[in-house]
CSV table of N, CA, C and O in Angstrom, one decimal:
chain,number,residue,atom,x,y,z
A,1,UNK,N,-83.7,-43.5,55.9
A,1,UNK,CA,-82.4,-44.3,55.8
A,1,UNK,C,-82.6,-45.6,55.1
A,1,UNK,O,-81.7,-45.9,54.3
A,2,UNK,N,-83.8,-46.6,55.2
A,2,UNK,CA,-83.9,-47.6,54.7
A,2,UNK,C,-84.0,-47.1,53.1
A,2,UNK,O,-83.2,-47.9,52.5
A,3,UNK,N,-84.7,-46.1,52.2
A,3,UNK,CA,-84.6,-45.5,51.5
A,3,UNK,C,-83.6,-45.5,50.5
A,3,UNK,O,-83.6,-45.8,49.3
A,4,UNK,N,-82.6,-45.0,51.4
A,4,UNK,CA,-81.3,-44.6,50.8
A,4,UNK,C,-80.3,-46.1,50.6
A,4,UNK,O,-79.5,-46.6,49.8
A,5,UNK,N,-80.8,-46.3,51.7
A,5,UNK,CA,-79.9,-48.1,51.3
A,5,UNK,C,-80.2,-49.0,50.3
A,5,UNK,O,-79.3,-49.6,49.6
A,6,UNK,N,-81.9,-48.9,50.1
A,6,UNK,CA,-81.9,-49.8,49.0
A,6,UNK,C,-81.9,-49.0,47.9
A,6,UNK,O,-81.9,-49.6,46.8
A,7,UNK,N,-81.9,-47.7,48.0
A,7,UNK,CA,-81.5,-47.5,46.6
A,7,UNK,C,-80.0,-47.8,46.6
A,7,UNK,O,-79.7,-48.3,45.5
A,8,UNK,N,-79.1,-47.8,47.3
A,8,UNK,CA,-77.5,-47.9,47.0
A,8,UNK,C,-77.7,-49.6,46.7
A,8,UNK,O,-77.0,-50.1,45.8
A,9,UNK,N,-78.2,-50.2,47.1
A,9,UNK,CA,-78.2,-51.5,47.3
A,9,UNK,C,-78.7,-51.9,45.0
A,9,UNK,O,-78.1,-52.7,44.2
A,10,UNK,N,-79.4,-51.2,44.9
A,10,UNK,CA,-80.1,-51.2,43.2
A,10,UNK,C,-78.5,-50.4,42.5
A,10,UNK,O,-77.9,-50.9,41.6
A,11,UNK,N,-78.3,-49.6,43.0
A,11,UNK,CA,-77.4,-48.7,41.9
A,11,UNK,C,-76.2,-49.8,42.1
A,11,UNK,O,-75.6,-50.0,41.0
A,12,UNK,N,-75.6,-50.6,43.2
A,12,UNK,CA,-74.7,-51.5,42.9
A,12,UNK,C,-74.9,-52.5,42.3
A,12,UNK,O,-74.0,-53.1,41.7
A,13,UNK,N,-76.2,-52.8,42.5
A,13,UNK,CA,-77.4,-54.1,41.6
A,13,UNK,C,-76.8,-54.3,39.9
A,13,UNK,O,-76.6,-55.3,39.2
A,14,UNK,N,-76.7,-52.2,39.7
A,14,UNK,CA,-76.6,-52.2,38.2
A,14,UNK,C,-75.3,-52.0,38.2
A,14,UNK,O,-74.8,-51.9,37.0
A,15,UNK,N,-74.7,-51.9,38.8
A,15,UNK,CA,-73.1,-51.5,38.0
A,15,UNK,C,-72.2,-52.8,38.3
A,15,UNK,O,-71.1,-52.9,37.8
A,16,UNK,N,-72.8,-53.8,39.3
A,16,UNK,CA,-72.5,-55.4,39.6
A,16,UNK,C,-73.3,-55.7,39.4
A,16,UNK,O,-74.1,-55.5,40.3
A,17,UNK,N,-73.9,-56.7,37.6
A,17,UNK,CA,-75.0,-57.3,37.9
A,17,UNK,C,-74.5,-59.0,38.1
A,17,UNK,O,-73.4,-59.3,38.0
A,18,UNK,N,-75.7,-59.9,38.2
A,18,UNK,CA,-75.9,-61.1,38.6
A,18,UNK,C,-75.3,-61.7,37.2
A,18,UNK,O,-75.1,-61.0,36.3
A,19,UNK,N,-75.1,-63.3,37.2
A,19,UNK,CA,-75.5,-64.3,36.1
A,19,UNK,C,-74.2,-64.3,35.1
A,19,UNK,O,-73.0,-64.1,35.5
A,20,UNK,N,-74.6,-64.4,33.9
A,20,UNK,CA,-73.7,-64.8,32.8
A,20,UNK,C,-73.2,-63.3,32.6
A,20,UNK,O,-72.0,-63.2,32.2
A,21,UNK,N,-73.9,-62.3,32.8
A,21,UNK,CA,-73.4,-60.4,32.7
A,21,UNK,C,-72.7,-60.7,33.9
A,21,UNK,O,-71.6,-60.3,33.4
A,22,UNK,N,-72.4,-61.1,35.3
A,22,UNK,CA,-71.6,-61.0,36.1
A,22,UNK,C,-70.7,-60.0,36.0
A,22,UNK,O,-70.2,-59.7,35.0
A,23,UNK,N,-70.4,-59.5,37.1
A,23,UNK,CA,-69.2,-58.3,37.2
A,23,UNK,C,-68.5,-58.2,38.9
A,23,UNK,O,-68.8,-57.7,40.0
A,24,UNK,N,-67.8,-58.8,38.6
A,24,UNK,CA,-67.0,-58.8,40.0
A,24,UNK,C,-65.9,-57.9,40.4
A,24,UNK,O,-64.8,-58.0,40.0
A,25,UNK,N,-66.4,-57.0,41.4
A,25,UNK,CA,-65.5,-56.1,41.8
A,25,UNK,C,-64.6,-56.1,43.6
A,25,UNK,O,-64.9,-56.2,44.7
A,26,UNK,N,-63.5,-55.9,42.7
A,26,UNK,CA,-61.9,-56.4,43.9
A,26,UNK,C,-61.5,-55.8,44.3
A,26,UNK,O,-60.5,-55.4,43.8
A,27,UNK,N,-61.9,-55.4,45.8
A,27,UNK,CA,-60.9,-54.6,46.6
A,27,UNK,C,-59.5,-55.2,47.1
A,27,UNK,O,-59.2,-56.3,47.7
A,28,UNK,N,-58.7,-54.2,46.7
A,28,UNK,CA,-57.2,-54.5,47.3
A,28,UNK,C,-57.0,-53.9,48.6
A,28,UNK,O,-57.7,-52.9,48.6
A,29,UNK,N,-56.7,-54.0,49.2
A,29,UNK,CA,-55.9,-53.6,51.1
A,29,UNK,C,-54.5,-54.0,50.6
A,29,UNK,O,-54.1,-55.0,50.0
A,30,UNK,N,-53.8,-52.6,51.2
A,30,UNK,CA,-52.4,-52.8,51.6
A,30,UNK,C,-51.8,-53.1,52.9
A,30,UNK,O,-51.2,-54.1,53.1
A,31,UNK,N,-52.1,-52.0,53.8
A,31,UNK,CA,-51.8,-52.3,54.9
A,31,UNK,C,-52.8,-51.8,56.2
A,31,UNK,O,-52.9,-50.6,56.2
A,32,UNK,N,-53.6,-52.4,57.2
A,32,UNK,CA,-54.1,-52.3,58.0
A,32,UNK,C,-54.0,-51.6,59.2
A,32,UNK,O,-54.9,-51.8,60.0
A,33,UNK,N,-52.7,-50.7,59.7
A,33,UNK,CA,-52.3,-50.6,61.3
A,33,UNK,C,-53.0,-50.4,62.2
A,33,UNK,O,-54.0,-50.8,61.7
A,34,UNK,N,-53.2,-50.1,63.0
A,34,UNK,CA,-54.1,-50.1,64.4
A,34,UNK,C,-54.7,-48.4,64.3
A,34,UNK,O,-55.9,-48.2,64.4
A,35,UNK,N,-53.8,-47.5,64.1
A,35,UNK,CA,-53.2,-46.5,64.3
A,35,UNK,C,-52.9,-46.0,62.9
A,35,UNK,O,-52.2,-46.7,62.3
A,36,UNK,N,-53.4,-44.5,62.1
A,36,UNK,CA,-52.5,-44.1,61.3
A,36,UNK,C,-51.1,-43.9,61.5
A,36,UNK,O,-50.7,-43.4,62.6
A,37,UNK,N,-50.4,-44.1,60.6
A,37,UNK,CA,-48.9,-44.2,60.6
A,37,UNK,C,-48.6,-42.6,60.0
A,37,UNK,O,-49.1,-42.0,59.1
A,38,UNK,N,-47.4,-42.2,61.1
A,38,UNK,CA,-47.3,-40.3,60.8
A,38,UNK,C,-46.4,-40.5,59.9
A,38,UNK,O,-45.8,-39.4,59.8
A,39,UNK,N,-45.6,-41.6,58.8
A,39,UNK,CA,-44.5,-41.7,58.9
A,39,UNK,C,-45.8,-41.9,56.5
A,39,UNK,O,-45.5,-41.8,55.3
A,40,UNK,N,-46.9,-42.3,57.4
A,40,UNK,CA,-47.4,-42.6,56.2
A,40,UNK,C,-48.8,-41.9,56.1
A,40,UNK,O,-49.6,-42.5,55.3
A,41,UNK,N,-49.4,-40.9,56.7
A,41,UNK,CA,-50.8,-40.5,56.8
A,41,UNK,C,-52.1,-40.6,55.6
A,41,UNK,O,-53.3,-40.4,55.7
A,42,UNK,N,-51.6,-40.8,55.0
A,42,UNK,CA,-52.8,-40.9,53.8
A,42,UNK,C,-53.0,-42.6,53.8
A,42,UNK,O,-53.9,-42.9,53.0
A,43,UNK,N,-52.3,-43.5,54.5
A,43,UNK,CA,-53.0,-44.9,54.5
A,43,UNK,C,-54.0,-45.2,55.3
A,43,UNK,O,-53.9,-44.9,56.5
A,44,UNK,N,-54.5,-45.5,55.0
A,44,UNK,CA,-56.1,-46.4,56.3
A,44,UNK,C,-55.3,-46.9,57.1
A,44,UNK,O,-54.2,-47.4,56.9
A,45,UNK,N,-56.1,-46.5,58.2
A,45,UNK,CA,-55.9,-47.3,59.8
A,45,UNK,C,-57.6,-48.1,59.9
A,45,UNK,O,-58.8,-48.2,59.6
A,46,UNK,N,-56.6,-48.8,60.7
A,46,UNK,CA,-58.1,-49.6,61.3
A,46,UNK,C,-59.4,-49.0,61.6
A,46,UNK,O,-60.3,-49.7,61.2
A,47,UNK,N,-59.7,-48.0,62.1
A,47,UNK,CA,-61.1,-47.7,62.1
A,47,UNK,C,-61.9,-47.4,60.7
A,47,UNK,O,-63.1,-47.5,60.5
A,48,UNK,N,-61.1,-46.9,59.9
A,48,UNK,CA,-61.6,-46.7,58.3
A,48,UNK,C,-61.7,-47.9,57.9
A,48,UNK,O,-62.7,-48.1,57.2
A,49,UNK,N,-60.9,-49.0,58.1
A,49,UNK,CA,-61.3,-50.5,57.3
A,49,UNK,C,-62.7,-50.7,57.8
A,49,UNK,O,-63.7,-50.8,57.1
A,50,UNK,N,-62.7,-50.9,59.1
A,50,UNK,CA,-63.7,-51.0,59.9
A,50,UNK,C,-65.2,-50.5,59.3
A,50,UNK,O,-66.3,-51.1,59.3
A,51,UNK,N,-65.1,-49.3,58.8
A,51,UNK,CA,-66.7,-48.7,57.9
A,51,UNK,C,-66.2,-49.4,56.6
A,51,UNK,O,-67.2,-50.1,56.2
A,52,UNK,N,-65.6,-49.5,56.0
A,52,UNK,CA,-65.6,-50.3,54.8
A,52,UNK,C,-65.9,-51.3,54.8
A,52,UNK,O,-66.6,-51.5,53.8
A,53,UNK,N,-65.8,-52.4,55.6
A,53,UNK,CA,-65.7,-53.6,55.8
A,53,UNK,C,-68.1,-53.8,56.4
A,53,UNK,O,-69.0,-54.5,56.0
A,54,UNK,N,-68.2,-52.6,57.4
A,54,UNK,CA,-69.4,-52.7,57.6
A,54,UNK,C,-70.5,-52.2,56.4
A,54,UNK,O,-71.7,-52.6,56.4
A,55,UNK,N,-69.8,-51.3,55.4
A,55,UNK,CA,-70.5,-50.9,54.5
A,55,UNK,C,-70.7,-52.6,53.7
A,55,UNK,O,-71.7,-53.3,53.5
A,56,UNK,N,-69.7,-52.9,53.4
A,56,UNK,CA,-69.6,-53.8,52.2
A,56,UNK,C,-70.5,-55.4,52.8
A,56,UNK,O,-71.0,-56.1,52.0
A,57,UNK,N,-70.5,-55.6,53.9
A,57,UNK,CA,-71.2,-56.8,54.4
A,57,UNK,C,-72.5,-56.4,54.4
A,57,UNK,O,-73.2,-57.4,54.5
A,58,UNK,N,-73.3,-55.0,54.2
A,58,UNK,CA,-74.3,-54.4,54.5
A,58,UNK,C,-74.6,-54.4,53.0
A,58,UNK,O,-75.6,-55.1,52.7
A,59,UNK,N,-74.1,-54.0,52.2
A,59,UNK,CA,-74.6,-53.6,51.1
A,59,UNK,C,-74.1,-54.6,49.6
A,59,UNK,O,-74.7,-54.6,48.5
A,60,UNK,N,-73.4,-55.0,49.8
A,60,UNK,CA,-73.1,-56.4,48.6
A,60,UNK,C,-72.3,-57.6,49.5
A,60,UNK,O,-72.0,-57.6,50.7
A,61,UNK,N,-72.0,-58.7,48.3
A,61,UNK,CA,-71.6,-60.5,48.6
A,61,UNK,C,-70.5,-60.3,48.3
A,61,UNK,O,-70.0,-60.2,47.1
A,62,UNK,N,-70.0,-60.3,49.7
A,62,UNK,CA,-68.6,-60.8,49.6
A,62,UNK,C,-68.2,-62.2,49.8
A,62,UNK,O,-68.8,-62.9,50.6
A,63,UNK,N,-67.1,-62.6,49.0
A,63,UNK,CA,-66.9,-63.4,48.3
A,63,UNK,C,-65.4,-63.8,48.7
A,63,UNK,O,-64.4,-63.1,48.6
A,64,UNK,N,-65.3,-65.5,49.2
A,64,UNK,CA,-63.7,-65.0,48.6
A,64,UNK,C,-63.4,-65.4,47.3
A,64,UNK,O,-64.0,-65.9,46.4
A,65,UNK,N,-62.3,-64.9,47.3
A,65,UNK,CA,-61.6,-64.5,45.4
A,65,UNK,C,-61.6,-66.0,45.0
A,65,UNK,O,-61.7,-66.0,43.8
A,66,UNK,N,-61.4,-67.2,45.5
A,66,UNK,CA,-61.6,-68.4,44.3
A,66,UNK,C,-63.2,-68.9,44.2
A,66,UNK,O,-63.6,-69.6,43.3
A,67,UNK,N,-63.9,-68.5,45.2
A,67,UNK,CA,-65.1,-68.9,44.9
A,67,UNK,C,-66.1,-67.9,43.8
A,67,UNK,O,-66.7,-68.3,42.9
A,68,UNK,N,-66.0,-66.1,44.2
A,68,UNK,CA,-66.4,-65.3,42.8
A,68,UNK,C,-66.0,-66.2,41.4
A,68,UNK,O,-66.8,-66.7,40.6
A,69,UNK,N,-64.3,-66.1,41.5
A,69,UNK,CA,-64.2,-67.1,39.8
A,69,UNK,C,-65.0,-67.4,39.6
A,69,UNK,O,-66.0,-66.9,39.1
A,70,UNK,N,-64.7,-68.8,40.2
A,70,UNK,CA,-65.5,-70.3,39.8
A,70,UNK,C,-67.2,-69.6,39.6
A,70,UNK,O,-67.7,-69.9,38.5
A,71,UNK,N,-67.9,-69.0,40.3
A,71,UNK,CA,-69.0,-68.7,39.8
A,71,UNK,C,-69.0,-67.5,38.6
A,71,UNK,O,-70.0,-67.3,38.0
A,72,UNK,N,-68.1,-66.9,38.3
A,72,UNK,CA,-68.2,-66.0,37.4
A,72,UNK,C,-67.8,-66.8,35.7
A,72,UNK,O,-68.0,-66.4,34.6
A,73,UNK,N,-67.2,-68.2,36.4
A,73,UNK,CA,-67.0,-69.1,35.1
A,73,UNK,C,-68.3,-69.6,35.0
A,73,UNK,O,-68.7,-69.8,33.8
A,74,UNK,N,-69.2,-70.0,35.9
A,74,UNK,CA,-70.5,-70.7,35.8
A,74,UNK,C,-71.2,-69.7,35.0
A,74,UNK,O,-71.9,-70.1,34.1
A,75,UNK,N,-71.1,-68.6,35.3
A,75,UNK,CA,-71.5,-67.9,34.9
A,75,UNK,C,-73.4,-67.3,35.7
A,75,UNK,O,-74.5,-67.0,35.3
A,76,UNK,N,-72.6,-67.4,37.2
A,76,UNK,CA,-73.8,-67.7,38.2
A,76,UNK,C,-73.6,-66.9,39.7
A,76,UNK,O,-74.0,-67.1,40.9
A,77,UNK,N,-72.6,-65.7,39.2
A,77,UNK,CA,-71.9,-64.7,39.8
A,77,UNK,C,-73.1,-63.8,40.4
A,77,UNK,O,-73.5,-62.9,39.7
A,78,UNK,N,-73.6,-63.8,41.9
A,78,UNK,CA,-74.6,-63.4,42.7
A,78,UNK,C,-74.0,-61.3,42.3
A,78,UNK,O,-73.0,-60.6,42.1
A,79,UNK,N,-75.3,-61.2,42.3
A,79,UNK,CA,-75.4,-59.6,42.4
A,79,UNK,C,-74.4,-58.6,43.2
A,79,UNK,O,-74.3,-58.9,44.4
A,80,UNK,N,-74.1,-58.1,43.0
A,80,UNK,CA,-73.2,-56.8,43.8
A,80,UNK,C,-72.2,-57.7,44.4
A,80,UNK,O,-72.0,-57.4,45.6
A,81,UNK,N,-71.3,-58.9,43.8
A,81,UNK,CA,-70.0,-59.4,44.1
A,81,UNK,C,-69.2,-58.6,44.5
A,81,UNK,O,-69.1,-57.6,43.8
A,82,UNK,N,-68.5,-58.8,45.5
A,82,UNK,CA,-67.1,-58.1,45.5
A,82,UNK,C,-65.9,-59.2,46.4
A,82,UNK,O,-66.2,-60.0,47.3
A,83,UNK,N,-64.6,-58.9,46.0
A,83,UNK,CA,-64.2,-60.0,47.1
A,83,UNK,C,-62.6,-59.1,47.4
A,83,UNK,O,-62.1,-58.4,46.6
A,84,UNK,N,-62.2,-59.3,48.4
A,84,UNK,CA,-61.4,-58.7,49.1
A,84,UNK,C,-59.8,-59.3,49.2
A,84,UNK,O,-59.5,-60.4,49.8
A,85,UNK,N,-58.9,-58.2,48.4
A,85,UNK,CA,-57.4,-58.8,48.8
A,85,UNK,C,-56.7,-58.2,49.5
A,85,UNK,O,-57.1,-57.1,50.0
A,86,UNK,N,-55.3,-58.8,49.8
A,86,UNK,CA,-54.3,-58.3,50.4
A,86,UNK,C,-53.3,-58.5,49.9
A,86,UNK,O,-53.1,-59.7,49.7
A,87,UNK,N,-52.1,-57.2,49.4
A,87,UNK,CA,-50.9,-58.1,49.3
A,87,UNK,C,-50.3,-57.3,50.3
A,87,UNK,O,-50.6,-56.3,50.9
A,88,UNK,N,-48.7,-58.2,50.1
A,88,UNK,CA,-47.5,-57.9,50.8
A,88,UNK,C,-48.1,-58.8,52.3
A,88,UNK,O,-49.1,-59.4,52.3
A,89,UNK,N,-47.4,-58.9,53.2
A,89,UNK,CA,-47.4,-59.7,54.4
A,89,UNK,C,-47.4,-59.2,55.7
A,89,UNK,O,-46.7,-59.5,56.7
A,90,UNK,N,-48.5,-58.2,55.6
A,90,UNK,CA,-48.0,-57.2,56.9
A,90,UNK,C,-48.3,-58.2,58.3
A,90,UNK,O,-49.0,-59.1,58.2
A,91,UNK,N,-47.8,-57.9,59.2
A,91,UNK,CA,-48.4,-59.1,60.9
A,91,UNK,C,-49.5,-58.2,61.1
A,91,UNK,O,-50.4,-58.9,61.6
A,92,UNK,N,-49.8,-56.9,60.8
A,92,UNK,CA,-51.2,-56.4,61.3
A,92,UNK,C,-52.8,-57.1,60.4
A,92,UNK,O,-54.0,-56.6,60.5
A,93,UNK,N,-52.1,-58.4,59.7
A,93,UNK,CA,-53.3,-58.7,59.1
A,93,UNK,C,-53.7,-59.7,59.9
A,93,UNK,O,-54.9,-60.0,59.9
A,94,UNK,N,-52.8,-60.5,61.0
A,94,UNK,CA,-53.5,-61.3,61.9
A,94,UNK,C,-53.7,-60.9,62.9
A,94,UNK,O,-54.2,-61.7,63.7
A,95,UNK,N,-53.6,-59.7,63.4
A,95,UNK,CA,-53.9,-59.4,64.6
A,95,UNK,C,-55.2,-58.3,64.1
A,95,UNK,O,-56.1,-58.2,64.9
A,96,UNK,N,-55.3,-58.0,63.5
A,96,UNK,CA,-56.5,-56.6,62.9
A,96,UNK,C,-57.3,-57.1,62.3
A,96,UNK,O,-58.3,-57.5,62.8
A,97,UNK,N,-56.9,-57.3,60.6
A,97,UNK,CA,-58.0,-58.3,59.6
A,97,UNK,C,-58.0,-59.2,60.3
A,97,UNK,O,-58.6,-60.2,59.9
C-alpha cells in the first residue's frame, strides 16, 4: 500500500510539477447534500466528497485559490497543487463543507 501511494504521489509529482513549470489543478464542487438527491442521483453526496477530500489531503497541497496564484505568479507553486471551489450558494456548504 505504501507502494502504491508513493507512486500516485510521483505520477501527480509529474503531471503537477513544482516552481516556475508550476501547474495548478482546480477542483469545482457544486453541491454537497448530506444524502444523494433522487430528484438528482448522479451528484455527490457527502460521503463521496468525504474520500475525495481524504484522497486529496493525502496525496497533494491544497491550497486556497488566492494563495496557489500568488505562488504560481512567484513562480514558487509547491508540487501536486490543487485548490478547491464552489459555486452557487448552497446552505449545505456550512453545515457539510
Amino acid at each position: 500500500m505504501m507502494a502504491r501511494a508513493a507512486m500516485l504521489r510521483g505520477l501527480l509529482s509529474v503531471l503537477s510539477p513544482a516552481g516556475a513549470r508550476g501547474k495548478l489543478t482546480i477542483f469545482q464542487f457544486h453541491r454537497v447534500p448530506d444524502v444523494t438527491d433522487p430528484i438528482a442521483p448522479s451528484e455527490m453526496a457527502r460521503p463521496q466528497f468525504e474520500r475525495i477530500i481524504d484522497f486529496l489531503t493525502e496525496n497533494t497541497r491544497v491550497l486556497p485559490l488566492s494563495d496557489a496564484v500568488s505562488a504560481m505568479a512567484r513562480g514558487t507553486l509547491p508540487d501536486r497543487a490543487v485548490a478547491l471551489t464552489f459555486d452557487d450558494g448552497y446552505e449545505e456548504w456550512v453545515r457539510v463543507v
